PDB file of C-alpha atoms and ligand atoms in Angstrom:
ATOM      1  CA  VAL A  96     109.806 151.243  63.900  1.00  0.00           C
ATOM      2  CA  LYS A  97     107.699 148.819  61.778  1.00  0.00           C
ATOM      3  CA  LEU A  98     103.932 149.224  61.619  1.00  0.00           C
ATOM      4  CA  THR A  99     101.858 146.222  60.429  1.00  0.00           C
ATOM      5  CA  PHE A 100      98.074 145.949  59.983  1.00  0.00           C
ATOM      6  CA  THR A 101      96.453 142.652  60.233  1.00  0.00           C
ATOM      7  CA  THR A 102      92.764 142.195  59.420  1.00  0.00           C
ATOM      8  CA  ILE A 103      91.050 139.603  61.630  1.00  0.00           C
ATOM      9  CA  TYR A 104      88.204 137.588  59.961  1.00  0.00           C
ATOM     10  CA  THR A 105      85.720 135.577  61.984  1.00  0.00           C
ATOM     11  CA  LYS A 106      84.069 132.629  60.384  1.00  0.00           C
ATOM     12  CA  GLY A 107      80.961 133.601  58.403  1.00  0.00           C
ATOM     13  CA  LYS A 108      80.949 137.143  59.776  1.00  0.00           C
ATOM     14  CA  GLY A 109      83.512 138.759  57.558  1.00  0.00           C
ATOM     15  CA  SER A 110      86.071 141.171  58.925  1.00  0.00           C
ATOM     16  CA  ALA A 111      85.991 141.545  62.721  1.00  0.00           C
ATOM     17  CA  GLY A 112      88.502 144.351  62.737  1.00  0.00           C
ATOM     18  CA  THR A 113      92.105 145.272  62.284  1.00  0.00           C
ATOM     19  CA  ILE A 114      94.979 145.102  64.518  1.00  0.00           C
ATOM     20  CA  ALA A 115      97.863 147.445  64.230  1.00  0.00           C
ATOM     21  CA  VAL A 116     101.234 146.287  65.540  1.00  0.00           C
ATOM     22  CA  LEU A 117     104.029 148.641  66.222  1.00  0.00           C
ATOM     23  CA  GLN A 118     107.443 146.878  66.297  1.00  0.00           C
ATOM     24  CA  ASP A 119     110.719 148.376  67.142  1.00  0.00           C
ATOM     25  CA  VAL A 120     112.973 147.038  64.449  1.00  0.00           C
ATOM     26  CA  THR A 121     115.726 149.649  64.746  1.00  0.00           C
ATOM     27  CA  GLY A 122     117.560 147.601  67.303  1.00  0.00           C
ATOM     28  CA  GLN A 123     117.409 144.458  65.123  1.00  0.00           C
ATOM     29  CA  GLU A 124     118.404 146.258  62.016  1.00  0.00           C
ATOM     30  CA  LYS A 125     121.329 148.002  63.699  1.00  0.00           C
ATOM     31  CA  LEU A 126     122.565 144.690  64.926  1.00  0.00           C
ATOM     32  CA  GLU A 127     122.271 143.160  61.398  1.00  0.00           C
ATOM     33  CA  GLU A 128     124.010 146.166  59.970  1.00  0.00           C
ATOM     34  CA  SER A 129     126.867 145.975  62.447  1.00  0.00           C
ATOM     35  CA  ARG A 130     127.202 142.131  61.763  1.00  0.00           C
ATOM     36  CA  ARG A 131     127.406 142.841  57.986  1.00  0.00           C
ATOM     37  CA  GLU A 132     129.996 145.504  58.578  1.00  0.00           C
ATOM     38  CA  PHE A 133     131.974 143.217  60.894  1.00  0.00           C
ATOM     39  CA  VAL A 134     132.085 140.366  58.390  1.00  0.00           C
ATOM     40  CA  ALA A 135     133.162 142.837  55.599  1.00  0.00           C
ATOM     41  CA  ASN A 136     135.925 144.137  57.791  1.00  0.00           C
ATOM     42  CA  VAL A 137     137.219 140.707  58.716  1.00  0.00           C
ATOM     43  CA  SER A 138     137.267 139.670  55.069  1.00  0.00           C
ATOM     44  CA  HIS A 139     139.048 142.796  54.035  1.00  0.00           C
ATOM     45  CA  GLU A 140     141.616 142.489  56.831  1.00  0.00           C
ATOM     46  CA  LEU A 141     142.342 138.839  55.885  1.00  0.00           C
ATOM     47  CA  ARG A 142     142.384 139.540  52.227  1.00  0.00           C
ATOM     48  CA  THR A 143     144.982 142.279  52.353  1.00  0.00           C
ATOM     49  CA  PRO A 144     147.874 140.224  53.799  1.00  0.00           C
ATOM     50  CA  LEU A 145     146.731 137.116  51.622  1.00  0.00           C
ATOM     51  CA  THR A 146     147.070 139.271  48.524  1.00  0.00           C
ATOM     52  CA  THR A 147     150.501 140.524  49.552  1.00  0.00           C
ATOM     53  CA  ILE A 148     151.636 137.013  50.345  1.00  0.00           C
ATOM     54  CA  LYS A 149     150.429 135.820  46.973  1.00  0.00           C
ATOM     55  CA  SER A 150     152.251 138.473  45.034  1.00  0.00           C
ATOM     56  CA  TYR A 151     155.505 137.952  46.810  1.00  0.00           C
ATOM     57  CA  LEU A 152     155.225 134.171  46.298  1.00  0.00           C
ATOM     58  CA  GLU A 153     154.595 134.782  42.657  1.00  0.00           C
ATOM     59  CA  ALA A 154     157.626 137.037  42.411  1.00  0.00           C
ATOM     60  CA  LEU A 155     159.780 134.308  44.110  1.00  0.00           C
ATOM     61  CA  GLU A 156     158.489 131.782  41.558  1.00  0.00           C
ATOM     62  CA  ASP A 157     159.151 134.156  38.701  1.00  0.00           C
ATOM     63  CA  GLY A 158     162.879 134.422  39.425  1.00  0.00           C
ATOM     64  CA  ALA A 159     163.520 136.228  42.682  1.00  0.00           C
ATOM     65  CA  LEU A 160     164.343 132.847  44.223  1.00  0.00           C
ATOM     66  CA  GLU A 161     167.596 132.932  42.288  1.00  0.00           C
ATOM     67  CA  ASP A 162     168.650 136.130  44.024  1.00  0.00           C
ATOM     68  CA  PRO A 163     169.403 135.279  47.648  1.00  0.00           C
ATOM     69  CA  GLU A 164     169.224 138.728  48.930  1.00  0.00           C
ATOM     70  CA  LEU A 165     165.998 139.489  47.240  1.00  0.00           C
ATOM     71  CA  ALA A 166     164.593 136.047  48.164  1.00  0.00           C
ATOM     72  CA  GLY A 167     165.450 136.648  51.814  1.00  0.00           C
ATOM     73  CA  LYS A 168     163.538 140.015  51.813  1.00  0.00           C
ATOM     74  CA  PHE A 169     160.461 138.537  50.111  1.00  0.00           C
ATOM     75  CA  VAL A 170     160.352 135.597  52.529  1.00  0.00           C
ATOM     76  CA  SER A 171     160.539 138.025  55.455  1.00  0.00           C
ATOM     77  CA  VAL A 172     157.587 140.055  53.975  1.00  0.00           C
ATOM     78  CA  THR A 173     155.399 136.893  53.659  1.00  0.00           C
ATOM     79  CA  ARG A 174     156.401 135.880  57.129  1.00  0.00           C
ATOM     80  CA  ASN A 175     155.322 139.262  58.575  1.00  0.00           C
ATOM     81  CA  GLU A 176     152.066 139.178  56.786  1.00  0.00           C
ATOM     82  CA  THR A 177     151.441 135.620  58.041  1.00  0.00           C
ATOM     83  CA  GLU A 178     152.175 136.785  61.563  1.00  0.00           C
ATOM     84  CA  ARG A 179     149.685 139.619  61.081  1.00  0.00           C
ATOM     85  CA  MET A 180     147.016 137.129  60.066  1.00  0.00           C
ATOM     86  CA  ILE A 181     147.765 134.913  63.138  1.00  0.00           C
ATOM     87  CA  ARG A 182     147.421 138.013  65.339  1.00  0.00           C
ATOM     88  CA  LEU A 183     144.227 138.947  63.784  1.00  0.00           C
ATOM     89  CA  VAL A 184     142.685 135.464  64.005  1.00  0.00           C
ATOM     90  CA  THR A 185     143.841 135.184  67.612  1.00  0.00           C
ATOM     91  CA  ASP A 186     142.160 138.468  68.419  1.00  0.00           C
ATOM     92  CA  LEU A 187     138.909 137.499  66.582  1.00  0.00           C
ATOM     93  CA  LEU A 188     138.757 134.173  68.416  1.00  0.00           C
ATOM     94  CA  GLN A 189     139.178 135.924  71.712  1.00  0.00           C
ATOM     95  CA  LEU A 190     136.523 138.472  70.869  1.00  0.00           C
ATOM     96  CA  SER A 191     134.061 135.718  69.840  1.00  0.00           C
ATOM     97  CA  ARG A 192     134.659 133.885  73.174  1.00  0.00           C
ATOM     98  CA  LEU A 193     134.098 137.057  75.092  1.00  0.00           C
ATOM     99  CA  ASP A 194     130.970 137.795  73.157  1.00  0.00           C
ATOM    100  CA  SER A 195     129.484 134.308  73.507  1.00  0.00           C
ATOM    101  CA  GLU A 196     130.147 134.482  77.298  1.00  0.00           C
ATOM    102  CA  GLN A 197     132.173 131.330  76.943  1.00  0.00           C
ATOM    103  CA  ALA A 198     134.997 133.089  78.487  1.00  0.00           C
ATOM    104  CA  ILE A 199     135.675 131.698  81.950  1.00  0.00           C
ATOM    105  CA  ILE A 200     136.976 134.393  84.272  1.00  0.00           C
ATOM    106  CA  ASN A 201     139.490 132.683  86.550  1.00  0.00           C
ATOM    107  CA  LYS A 202     140.032 135.098  89.413  1.00  0.00           C
ATOM    108  CA  GLN A 203     142.905 135.101  91.834  1.00  0.00           C
ATOM    109  CA  LEU A 204     144.185 137.712  94.309  1.00  0.00           C
ATOM    110  CA  THR A 205     146.740 139.839  92.692  1.00  0.00           C
ATOM    111  CA  SER A 206     148.700 142.876  93.835  1.00  0.00           C
ATOM    112  CA  ALA A 207     147.902 145.976  91.810  1.00  0.00           C
ATOM    113  CA  ARG A 208     151.553 147.109  91.931  1.00  0.00           C
ATOM    114  CA  ALA A 209     152.736 143.663  90.565  1.00  0.00           C
ATOM    115  CA  MET A 210     150.316 143.924  87.644  1.00  0.00           C
ATOM    116  CA  LEU A 211     151.584 147.346  86.574  1.00  0.00           C
ATOM    117  CA  GLU A 212     155.291 146.575  87.171  1.00  0.00           C
ATOM    118  CA  ASP A 213     155.079 143.236  85.274  1.00  0.00           C
ATOM    119  CA  ALA A 214     153.371 145.074  82.361  1.00  0.00           C
ATOM    120  CA  ALA A 215     156.097 147.588  82.248  1.00  0.00           C
ATOM    121  CA  ASP A 216     158.640 144.846  82.292  1.00  0.00           C
ATOM    122  CA  ARG A 217     157.004 143.077  79.252  1.00  0.00           C
ATOM    123  CA  PHE A 218     157.596 146.196  77.259  1.00  0.00           C
ATOM    124  CA  SER A 219     161.112 147.098  78.596  1.00  0.00           C
ATOM    125  CA  PHE A 220     162.802 146.272  75.279  1.00  0.00           C
ATOM    126  CA  GLN A 221     160.465 148.381  73.147  1.00  0.00           C
ATOM    127  CA  LEU A 222     160.476 151.199  75.620  1.00  0.00           C
ATOM    128  CA  GLU A 223     164.206 151.302  75.629  1.00  0.00           C
ATOM    129  CA  GLU A 224     164.333 151.160  71.931  1.00  0.00           C
ATOM    130  CA  GLN A 225     162.133 154.136  71.535  1.00  0.00           C
ATOM    131  CA  SER A 226     163.686 155.994  74.458  1.00  0.00           C
ATOM    132  CA  ILE A 227     160.209 156.159  76.104  1.00  0.00           C
ATOM    133  CA  GLU A 228     160.224 156.714  79.866  1.00  0.00           C
ATOM    134  CA  ILE A 229     157.640 154.826  81.882  1.00  0.00           C
ATOM    135  CA  PHE A 230     156.415 155.907  85.346  1.00  0.00           C
ATOM    136  CA  ILE A 231     154.506 153.665  87.785  1.00  0.00           C
ATOM    137  CA  GLN A 232     152.445 155.064  90.573  1.00  0.00           C
ATOM    138  CA  VAL A 233     150.513 152.855  92.841  1.00  0.00           C
ATOM    139  CA  GLU A 234     148.649 154.297  95.847  1.00  0.00           C
ATOM    140  CA  SER A 235     149.090 152.193  98.928  1.00  0.00           C
ATOM    141  CA  THR A 236     145.351 151.769  99.304  1.00  0.00           C
ATOM    142  CA  ALA A 237     145.229 149.977  95.880  1.00  0.00           C
ATOM    143  CA  GLY A 238     146.376 146.783  97.600  1.00  0.00           C
ATOM    144  CA  GLU A 239     145.291 143.383  96.185  1.00  0.00           C
ATOM    145  CA  ILE A 240     142.356 142.553  93.950  1.00  0.00           C
ATOM    146  CA  ALA A 241     140.718 139.379  92.592  1.00  0.00           C
ATOM    147  CA  VAL A 242     141.122 139.354  88.844  1.00  0.00           C
ATOM    148  CA  ASP A 243     141.741 137.017  85.955  1.00  0.00           C
ATOM    149  CA  ARG A 244     145.338 137.813  85.817  1.00  0.00           C
ATOM    150  CA  ASP A 245     145.917 136.560  82.214  1.00  0.00           C
ATOM    151  CA  ARG A 246     143.084 138.607  80.938  1.00  0.00           C
ATOM    152  CA  ILE A 247     143.879 141.845  82.801  1.00  0.00           C
ATOM    153  CA  ASP A 248     147.542 141.409  81.630  1.00  0.00           C
ATOM    154  CA  GLN A 249     146.054 141.387  78.129  1.00  0.00           C
ATOM    155  CA  VAL A 250     144.171 144.631  78.723  1.00  0.00           C
ATOM    156  CA  LEU A 251     147.272 146.283  80.027  1.00  0.00           C
ATOM    157  CA  ASP A 252     149.385 144.931  77.104  1.00  0.00           C
ATOM    158  CA  ASN A 253     146.812 146.365  74.650  1.00  0.00           C
ATOM    159  CA  LEU A 254     146.835 149.750  76.294  1.00  0.00           C
ATOM    160  CA  VAL A 255     150.520 149.942  76.893  1.00  0.00           C
ATOM    161  CA  SER A 256     151.334 148.773  73.365  1.00  0.00           C
ATOM    162  CA  ASN A 257     148.988 151.422  72.060  1.00  0.00           C
ATOM    163  CA  ALA A 258     150.661 154.116  74.144  1.00  0.00           C
ATOM    164  CA  ILE A 259     153.975 152.950  72.767  1.00  0.00           C
ATOM    165  CA  LYS A 260     152.673 152.776  69.180  1.00  0.00           C
ATOM    166  CA  TYR A 261     151.232 156.259  69.167  1.00  0.00           C
ATOM    167  CA  THR A 262     153.848 158.063  71.129  1.00  0.00           C
ATOM    168  CA  PRO A 263     156.942 159.403  69.353  1.00  0.00           C
ATOM    169  CA  ASP A 264     160.386 158.418  70.533  1.00  0.00           C
ATOM    170  CA  GLY A 265     161.489 160.249  73.702  1.00  0.00           C
ATOM    171  CA  GLY A 266     157.958 160.350  75.039  1.00  0.00           C
ATOM    172  CA  GLN A 267     156.471 159.438  78.386  1.00  0.00           C
ATOM    173  CA  ILE A 268     153.908 156.906  79.624  1.00  0.00           C
ATOM    174  CA  SER A 269     152.542 156.550  83.068  1.00  0.00           C
ATOM    175  CA  LEU A 270     150.795 153.609  84.775  1.00  0.00           C
ATOM    176  CA  ARG A 271     148.675 154.429  87.718  1.00  0.00           C
ATOM    177  CA  ALA A 272     146.446 152.524  90.145  1.00  0.00           C
ATOM    178  CA  ARG A 273     144.373 153.902  92.926  1.00  0.00           C
ATOM    179  CA  ARG A 274     141.307 152.956  94.927  1.00  0.00           C
ATOM    180  CA  VAL A 275     138.653 155.461  93.734  1.00  0.00           C
ATOM    181  CA  GLU A 276     135.778 154.073  95.782  1.00  0.00           C
ATOM    182  CA  PRO A 277     135.808 151.639  98.769  1.00  0.00           C
ATOM    183  CA  GLN A 278     135.165 148.854  96.230  1.00  0.00           C
ATOM    184  CA  LEU A 279     136.669 150.157  93.058  1.00  0.00           C
ATOM    185  CA  LEU A 280     140.184 150.016  91.698  1.00  0.00           C
ATOM    186  CA  GLU A 281     141.051 152.417  88.890  1.00  0.00           C
ATOM    187  CA  VAL A 282     143.953 151.693  86.610  1.00  0.00           C
ATOM    188  CA  THR A 283     145.184 154.410  84.135  1.00  0.00           C
ATOM    189  CA  VAL A 284     147.495 154.269  81.227  1.00  0.00           C
ATOM    190  CA  GLN A 285     148.469 157.635  79.972  1.00  0.00           C
ATOM    191  CA  ASP A 286     150.802 158.812  77.320  1.00  0.00           C
ATOM    192  CA  ASN A 287     151.947 162.191  75.877  1.00  0.00           C
ATOM    193  CA  GLY A 288     151.781 160.958  72.251  1.00  0.00           C
ATOM    194  CA  ILE A 289     149.941 162.006  69.044  1.00  0.00           C
ATOM    195  CA  GLY A 290     146.408 161.903  70.614  1.00  0.00           C
ATOM    196  CA  ILE A 291     143.120 161.270  68.863  1.00  0.00           C
ATOM    197  CA  PRO A 292     141.017 163.851  67.023  1.00  0.00           C
ATOM    198  CA  LYS A 293     137.747 164.722  68.769  1.00  0.00           C
ATOM    199  CA  LYS A 294     135.576 163.400  65.895  1.00  0.00           C
ATOM    200  CA  ASP A 295     136.993 159.889  66.257  1.00  0.00           C
ATOM    201  CA  LEU A 296     136.564 159.610  70.047  1.00  0.00           C
ATOM    202  CA  ASN A 297     132.987 158.148  70.076  1.00  0.00           C
ATOM    203  CA  ARG A 298     133.945 155.329  67.723  1.00  0.00           C
ATOM    204  CA  ILE A 299     137.294 154.412  69.178  1.00  0.00           C
ATOM    205  CA  PHE A 300     136.088 151.307  70.984  1.00  0.00           C
ATOM    206  CA  ASP A 301     134.480 149.918  67.839  1.00  0.00           C
ATOM    207  CA  ARG A 302     135.910 146.783  66.293  1.00  0.00           C
ATOM    208  CA  PHE A 303     138.377 147.664  63.527  1.00  0.00           C
ATOM    209  CA  TYR A 304     137.952 151.404  64.067  1.00  0.00           C
ATOM    210  CA  ARG A 305     141.275 153.124  63.462  1.00  0.00           C
ATOM    211  CA  VAL A 306     142.080 156.890  63.228  1.00  0.00           C
ATOM    212  CA  ASP A 307     144.814 156.120  60.738  1.00  0.00           C
ATOM    213  CA  LYS A 308     144.593 152.702  59.092  1.00  0.00           C
ATOM    214  CA  ALA A 309     147.968 152.909  57.486  1.00  0.00           C
ATOM    215  CA  ARG A 310     149.724 153.898  60.612  1.00  0.00           C
ATOM    216  CA  SER A 311     148.019 151.286  62.734  1.00  0.00           C
ATOM    217  CA  ARG A 312     148.831 148.518  60.148  1.00  0.00           C
ATOM    218  CA  SER A 313     152.483 149.561  59.900  1.00  0.00           C
ATOM    219  CA  MET A 314     152.664 149.300  63.655  1.00  0.00           C
ATOM    220  CA  GLY A 315     151.186 145.729  63.541  1.00  0.00           C
ATOM    221  CA  GLY A 316     147.841 146.848  64.871  1.00  0.00           C
ATOM    222  CA  THR A 317     144.669 144.840  64.187  1.00  0.00           C
ATOM    223  CA  GLY A 318     142.162 147.469  65.218  1.00  0.00           C
ATOM    224  CA  LEU A 319     140.701 145.097  67.794  1.00  0.00           C
ATOM    225  CA  GLY A 320     142.897 146.054  70.800  1.00  0.00           C
ATOM    226  CA  LEU A 321     140.489 148.517  72.512  1.00  0.00           C
ATOM    227  CA  SER A 322     137.405 146.368  71.773  1.00  0.00           C
ATOM    228  CA  ILE A 323     139.014 143.359  73.408  1.00  0.00           C
ATOM    229  CA  ALA A 324     140.072 145.494  76.398  1.00  0.00           C
ATOM    230  CA  ARG A 325     136.597 146.726  76.838  1.00  0.00           C
ATOM    231  CA  GLU A 326     135.071 143.248  76.741  1.00  0.00           C
ATOM    232  CA  ILE A 327     137.521 141.938  79.228  1.00  0.00           C
ATOM    233  CA  VAL A 328     136.922 144.887  81.646  1.00  0.00           C
ATOM    234  CA  LYS A 329     133.045 144.372  81.210  1.00  0.00           C
ATOM    235  CA  ALA A 330     133.464 140.722  82.030  1.00  0.00           C
ATOM    236  CA  HIS A 331     135.006 141.648  85.339  1.00  0.00           C
ATOM    237  CA  GLY A 332     132.180 144.038  86.128  1.00  0.00           C
ATOM    238  CA  GLY A 333     134.173 147.213  85.431  1.00  0.00           C
ATOM    239  CA  SER A 334     134.111 149.967  82.814  1.00  0.00           C
ATOM    240  CA  ILE A 335     136.669 151.723  80.562  1.00  0.00           C
ATOM    241  CA  VAL A 336     136.974 155.233  79.293  1.00  0.00           C
ATOM    242  CA  LEU A 337     139.367 157.035  76.977  1.00  0.00           C
ATOM    243  CA  GLU A 338     140.169 160.755  76.914  1.00  0.00           C
ATOM    244  CA  SER A 339     142.441 162.296  74.354  1.00  0.00           C
ATOM    245  CA  GLU A 340     143.678 165.586  73.101  1.00  0.00           C
ATOM    246  CA  LEU A 341     145.158 165.783  69.584  1.00  0.00           C
ATOM    247  CA  GLY A 342     148.895 166.377  69.834  1.00  0.00           C
ATOM    248  CA  GLU A 343     148.810 166.205  73.592  1.00  0.00           C
ATOM    249  CA  GLY A 344     148.265 162.652  74.476  1.00  0.00           C
ATOM    250  CA  THR A 345     145.843 159.981  75.486  1.00  0.00           C
ATOM    251  CA  LYS A 346     144.550 158.655  78.842  1.00  0.00           C
ATOM    252  CA  VAL A 347     142.717 155.411  79.154  1.00  0.00           C
ATOM    253  CA  SER A 348     141.211 154.376  82.546  1.00  0.00           C
ATOM    254  CA  PHE A 349     139.412 151.250  83.574  1.00  0.00           C
ATOM    255  CA  THR A 350     137.842 150.221  86.793  1.00  0.00           C
ATOM    256  CA  LEU A 351     137.672 146.779  88.556  1.00  0.00           C
ATOM    257  CA  PRO A 352     135.437 145.994  91.474  1.00  0.00           C
ATOM    258  CA  TYR A 353     137.248 144.538  94.513  1.00  0.00           C
ATOM    259  CA  LEU A 354     134.314 142.477  95.611  1.00  0.00           C
ATOM    260  CA  GLN A 355     134.405 139.182  93.804  1.00  0.00           C
ATOM    261  CA  GLU A 356     130.586 138.638  94.095  1.00  0.00           C
ATOM    262  CA  GLU A 357     129.888 141.982  92.405  1.00  0.00           C
ATOM    263  CA  ALA A 358     131.493 141.007  89.155  1.00  0.00           C
ATOM    264  CA  ALA A 359     129.336 139.826  86.403  1.00  0.00           C
ATOM    265  CA  VAL A 360     131.176 136.574  85.439  1.00  0.00           C
TER     266      VAL A 360
HETATM  267  P1  ADP B 406     145.124 149.170  66.793  1.00  0.00           P
HETATM  268  O1  ADP B 406     145.474 147.746  66.655  1.00  0.00           O
HETATM  269  O2  ADP B 406     144.828 149.886  65.505  1.00  0.00           O
HETATM  270  O3  ADP B 406     146.031 149.916  67.701  1.00  0.00           O
HETATM  271  P2  ADP B 406     143.023 149.518  68.839  1.00  0.00           P
HETATM  272  O4  ADP B 406     141.677 149.059  68.938  1.00  0.00           O
HETATM  273  O5  ADP B 406     143.956 149.266  69.972  1.00  0.00           O
HETATM  274  O6  ADP B 406     143.637 149.138  67.414  1.00  0.00           O
HETATM  275  O7  ADP B 406     143.005 151.118  68.720  1.00  0.00           O
HETATM  276  C1  ADP B 406     142.062 151.682  67.745  1.00  0.00           C
HETATM  277  C2  ADP B 406     142.639 153.034  67.303  1.00  0.00           C
HETATM  278  O8  ADP B 406     142.642 154.007  68.449  1.00  0.00           O
HETATM  279  C3  ADP B 406     144.124 152.994  66.897  1.00  0.00           C
HETATM  280  O9  ADP B 406     144.176 152.571  65.500  1.00  0.00           O
HETATM  281  C4  ADP B 406     144.465 154.476  67.054  1.00  0.00           C
HETATM  282  O10 ADP B 406     144.116 155.217  65.907  1.00  0.00           O
HETATM  283  C5  ADP B 406     143.723 154.875  68.226  1.00  0.00           C
HETATM  284  N1  ADP B 406     144.511 154.807  69.514  1.00  0.00           N
HETATM  285  C6  ADP B 406     144.394 153.862  70.489  1.00  0.00           C
HETATM  286  N2  ADP B 406     145.177 154.107  71.482  1.00  0.00           N
HETATM  287  C7  ADP B 406     145.833 155.282  71.277  1.00  0.00           C
HETATM  288  C8  ADP B 406     146.759 156.072  71.862  1.00  0.00           C
HETATM  289  N3  ADP B 406     147.288 155.754  72.989  1.00  0.00           N
HETATM  290  N4  ADP B 406     147.176 157.219  71.311  1.00  0.00           N
HETATM  291  C9  ADP B 406     146.676 157.572  70.082  1.00  0.00           C
HETATM  292  N5  ADP B 406     145.747 156.868  69.326  1.00  0.00           N
HETATM  293  C10 ADP B 406     145.295 155.766  69.927  1.00  0.00           C
END
């Protein structure tokens, strides 16, 4: 809280009194602080792959180019890092559109079952590679719901890809959908993976927040997946929660209202 004193003078009569103004600046300062942190994070996240690319290109220039095997490896590293930057910039653009409310939510009636089954299909290759079993359970009352299909697919992709990233080979993932209230669908993505320590839970939806930076990076994560999921769910008028037990697994549930007019578009 900022306190400012202003003395009021009236012409020819000297001071007429003092006004004390109490202003709540904590909100503003917090916003400024989180903006600064965000810019620092973005710069760092972009700088890291750029530095790697630069050093590999230099090594190629300094002779690695003559060794076809080495050259191939170095080129593939620079390509991976470039792909990481593209992912990051794509995620940032998406977040900025969601932030500025430019995001147009294009709703269409979609079956809850189809959404979950399609999401599982998109990951069938990875699931098989890691021998992870996936279970789909859709209550018959879930039915159809008006959502922006592309965006909800993105939410499901972010959650399922996290479940896969943070679940050891041979693990299990379940996707569930049920009507929890007459006008509310709940979708849950649960895994029996590494889980999240208690101390990290309240920051997990923050942009760039990661429990283990190195692990997330090596898995191709940008640290923005959960924040994007949350913004999309919010834009549909729903909410998202994450529960986790270290070493036991993680469960993320989000809700979506059935009634189109209830959603904050
Ligand atoms: P990332 O790109 O790093 O996965 P997210 O925003 O999607 O970014 O997630 C933030 C962090 O939350 C991750 O780095 C990871 O530490 C943790 N996390 C998210 N989902 C899971 C999960 N299913 N199991 C364990 N940890 C998770």
